[in-house]
CSV table of C-alpha atoms in Angstrom, one decimal:
chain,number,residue,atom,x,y,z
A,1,UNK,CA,0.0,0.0,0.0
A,2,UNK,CA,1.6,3.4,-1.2
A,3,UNK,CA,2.1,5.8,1.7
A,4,UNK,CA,0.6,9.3,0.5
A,5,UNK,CA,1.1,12.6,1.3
A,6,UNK,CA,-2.0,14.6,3.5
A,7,UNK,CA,-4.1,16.4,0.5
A,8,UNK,CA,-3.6,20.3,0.6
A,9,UNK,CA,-5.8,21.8,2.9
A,10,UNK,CA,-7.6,24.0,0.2
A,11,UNK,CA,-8.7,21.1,-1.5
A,12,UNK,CA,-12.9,21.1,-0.3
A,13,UNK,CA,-14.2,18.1,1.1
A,14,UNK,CA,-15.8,17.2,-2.4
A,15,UNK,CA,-12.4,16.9,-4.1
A,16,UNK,CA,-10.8,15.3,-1.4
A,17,UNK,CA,-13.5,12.6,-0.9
A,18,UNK,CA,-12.8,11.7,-4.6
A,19,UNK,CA,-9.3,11.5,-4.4
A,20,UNK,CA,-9.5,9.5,-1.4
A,21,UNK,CA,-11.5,7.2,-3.4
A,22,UNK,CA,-8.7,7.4,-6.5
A,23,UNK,CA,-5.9,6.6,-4.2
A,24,UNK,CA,-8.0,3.5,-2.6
A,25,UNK,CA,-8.5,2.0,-6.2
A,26,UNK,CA,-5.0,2.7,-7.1
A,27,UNK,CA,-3.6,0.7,-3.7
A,28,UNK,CA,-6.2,-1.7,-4.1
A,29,UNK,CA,-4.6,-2.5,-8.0
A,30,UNK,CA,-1.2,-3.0,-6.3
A,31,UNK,CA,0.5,-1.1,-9.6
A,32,UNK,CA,2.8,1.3,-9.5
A,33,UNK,CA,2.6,4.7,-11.1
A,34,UNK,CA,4.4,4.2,-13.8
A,35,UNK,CA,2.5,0.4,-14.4
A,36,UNK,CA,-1.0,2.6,-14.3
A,37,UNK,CA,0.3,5.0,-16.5
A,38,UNK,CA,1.0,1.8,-19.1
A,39,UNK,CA,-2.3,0.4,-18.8
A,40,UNK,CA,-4.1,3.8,-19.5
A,41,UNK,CA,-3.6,6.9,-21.4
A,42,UNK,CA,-2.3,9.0,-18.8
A,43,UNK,CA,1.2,9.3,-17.6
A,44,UNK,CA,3.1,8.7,-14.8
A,45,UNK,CA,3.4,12.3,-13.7
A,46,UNK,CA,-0.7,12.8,-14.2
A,47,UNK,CA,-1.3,10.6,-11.9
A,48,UNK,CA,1.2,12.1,-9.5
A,49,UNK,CA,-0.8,15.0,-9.9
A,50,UNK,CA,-4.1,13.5,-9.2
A,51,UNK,CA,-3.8,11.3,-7.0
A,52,UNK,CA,-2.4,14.4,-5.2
A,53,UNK,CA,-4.5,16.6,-5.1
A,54,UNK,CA,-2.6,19.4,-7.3
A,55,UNK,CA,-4.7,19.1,-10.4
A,56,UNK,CA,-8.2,17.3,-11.0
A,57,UNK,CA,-8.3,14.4,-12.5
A,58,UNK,CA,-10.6,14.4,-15.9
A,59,UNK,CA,-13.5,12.1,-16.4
A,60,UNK,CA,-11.5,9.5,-18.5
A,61,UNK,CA,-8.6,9.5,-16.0
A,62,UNK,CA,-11.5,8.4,-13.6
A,63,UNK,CA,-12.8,6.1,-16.1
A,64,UNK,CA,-9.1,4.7,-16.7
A,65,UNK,CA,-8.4,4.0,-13.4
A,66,UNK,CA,-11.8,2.2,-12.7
A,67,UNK,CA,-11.6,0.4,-15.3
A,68,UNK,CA,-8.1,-0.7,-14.6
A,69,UNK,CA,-9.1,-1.5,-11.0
A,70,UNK,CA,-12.5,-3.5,-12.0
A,71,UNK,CA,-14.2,-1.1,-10.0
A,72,UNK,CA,-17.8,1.0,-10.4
A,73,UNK,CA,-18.1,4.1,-12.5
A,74,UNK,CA,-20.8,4.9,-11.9
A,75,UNK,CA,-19.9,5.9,-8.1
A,76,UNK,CA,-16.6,7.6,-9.1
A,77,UNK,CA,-18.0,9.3,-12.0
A,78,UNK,CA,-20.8,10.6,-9.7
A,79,UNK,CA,-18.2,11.9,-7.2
A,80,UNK,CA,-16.1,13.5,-9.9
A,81,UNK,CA,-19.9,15.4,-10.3
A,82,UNK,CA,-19.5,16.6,-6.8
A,83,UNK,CA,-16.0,17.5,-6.7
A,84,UNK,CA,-15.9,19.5,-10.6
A,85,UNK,CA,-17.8,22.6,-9.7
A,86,UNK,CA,-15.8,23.4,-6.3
A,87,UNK,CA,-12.5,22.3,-8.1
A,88,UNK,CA,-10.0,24.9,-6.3
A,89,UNK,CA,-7.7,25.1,-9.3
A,90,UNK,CA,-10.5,25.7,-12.1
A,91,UNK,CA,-12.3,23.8,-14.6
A,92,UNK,CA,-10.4,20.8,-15.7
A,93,UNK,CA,-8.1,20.9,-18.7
A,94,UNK,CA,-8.7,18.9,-21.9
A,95,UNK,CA,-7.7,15.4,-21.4
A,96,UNK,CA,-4.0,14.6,-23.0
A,97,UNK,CA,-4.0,12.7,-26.3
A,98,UNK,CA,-4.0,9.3,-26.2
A,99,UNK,CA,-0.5,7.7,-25.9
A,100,UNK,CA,0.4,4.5,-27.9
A,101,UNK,CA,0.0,1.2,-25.6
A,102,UNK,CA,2.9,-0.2,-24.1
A,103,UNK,CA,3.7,-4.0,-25.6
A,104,UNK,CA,1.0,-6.2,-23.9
A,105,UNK,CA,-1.7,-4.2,-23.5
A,106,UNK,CA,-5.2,-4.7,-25.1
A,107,UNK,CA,-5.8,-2.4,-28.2
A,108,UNK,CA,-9.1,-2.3,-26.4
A,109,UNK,CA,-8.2,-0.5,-23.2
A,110,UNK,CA,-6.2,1.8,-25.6
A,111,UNK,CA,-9.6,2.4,-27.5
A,112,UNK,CA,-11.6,2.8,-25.0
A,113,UNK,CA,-9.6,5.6,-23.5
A,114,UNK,CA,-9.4,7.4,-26.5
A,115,UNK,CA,-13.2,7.5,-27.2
A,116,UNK,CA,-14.3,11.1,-27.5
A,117,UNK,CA,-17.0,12.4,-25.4
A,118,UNK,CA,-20.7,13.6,-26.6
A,119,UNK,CA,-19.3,17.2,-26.8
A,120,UNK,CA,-16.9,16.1,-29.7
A,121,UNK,CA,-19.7,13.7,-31.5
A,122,UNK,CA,-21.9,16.8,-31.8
A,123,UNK,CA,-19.5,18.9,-33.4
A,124,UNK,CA,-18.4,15.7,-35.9
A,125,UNK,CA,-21.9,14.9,-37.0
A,126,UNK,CA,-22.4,18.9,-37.4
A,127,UNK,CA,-19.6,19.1,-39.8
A,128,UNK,CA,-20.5,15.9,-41.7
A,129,UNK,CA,-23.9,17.4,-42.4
A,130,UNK,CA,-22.6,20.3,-43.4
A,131,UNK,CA,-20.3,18.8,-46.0
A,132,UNK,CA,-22.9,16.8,-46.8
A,133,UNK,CA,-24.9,20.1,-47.9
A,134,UNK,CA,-22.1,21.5,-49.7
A,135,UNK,CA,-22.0,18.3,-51.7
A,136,UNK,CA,-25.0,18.6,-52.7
A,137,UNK,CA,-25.4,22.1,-53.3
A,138,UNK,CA,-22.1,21.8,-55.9
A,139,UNK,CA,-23.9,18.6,-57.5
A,140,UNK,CA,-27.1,21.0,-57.7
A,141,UNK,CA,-25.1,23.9,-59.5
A,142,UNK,CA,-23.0,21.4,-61.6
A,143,UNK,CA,-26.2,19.2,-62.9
A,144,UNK,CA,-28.2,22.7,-63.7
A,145,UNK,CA,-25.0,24.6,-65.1
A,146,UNK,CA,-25.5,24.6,-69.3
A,147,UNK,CA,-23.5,23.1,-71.4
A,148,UNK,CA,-21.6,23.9,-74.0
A,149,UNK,CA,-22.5,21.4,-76.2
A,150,UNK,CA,-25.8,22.9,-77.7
């Protein structure tokens, strides 16, 4: 079991309950930092930071690290509610890219990290139909444009 350092004291009771719960499923895995940091898409140093206190952890990061742990999202996912609005350090930052998989882990887990969220689907299938109206709009002008063959 890691031996971690008291949370800052400016961290509300929210936060703190959440990264209570964080460093509980990481001792529980029995992996280091560097050993989580392989089997998700966040590195070693995140997780320093999260399991800290110093910055909040992001929704996948919480995701990661259940999943990793066989644990409940739903509960973690639902404290990470709690804790995001009275966040001491401000909103969370966007989630790092994706790193490849170390040798041995499932292109699955690697996946699965990497999904984006509904904020990023909206703005994809907005842009798709938008293309897809300029499409046709070109094939409209192109089909109804005269030839020169008359």
């Amino acid at each position: 079991m890691t031996r971690w350092r008291p949370l800052p004291d400016a961290l509300p009771r929210e936060a703190r309950h959440l990264v209570e719960q964080l460093r509980q499923l990481k001792d529980r895995t029995d992996l280091s930092l560097a050993e989580l940091a392989r089997r998700t898409a966040y590195s070693k140093s995140s997780w320093q930071r999260y399991l800290s206190g110093a910055k909040q952890p992001p929704r996948g990061a919480v995701r990661a690290l259940c999943r990793v742990a066989g644990a409940d999202q739903a509960r973690l996912l639902a404290l990470w509610e709690l804790a995001d609005p009275v966040w001491p350090y401000g909103p969370v930052s966007p989630p790092e890219p994706p790193r490849i998989p170390a040798e041995g882990v499932p292109a699955s887990e690697a996946v699965a990290a990497a999904v984006p969220g509904p904020e990023h689907r909206r703005w994809r299938a907005a842009a798709l139909v938008a293309f897809a109206v300029i499409v046709l709009l070109v094939a409209g002008v192109l089909w109804a444009w005269p030839s020169g063959s008359e």
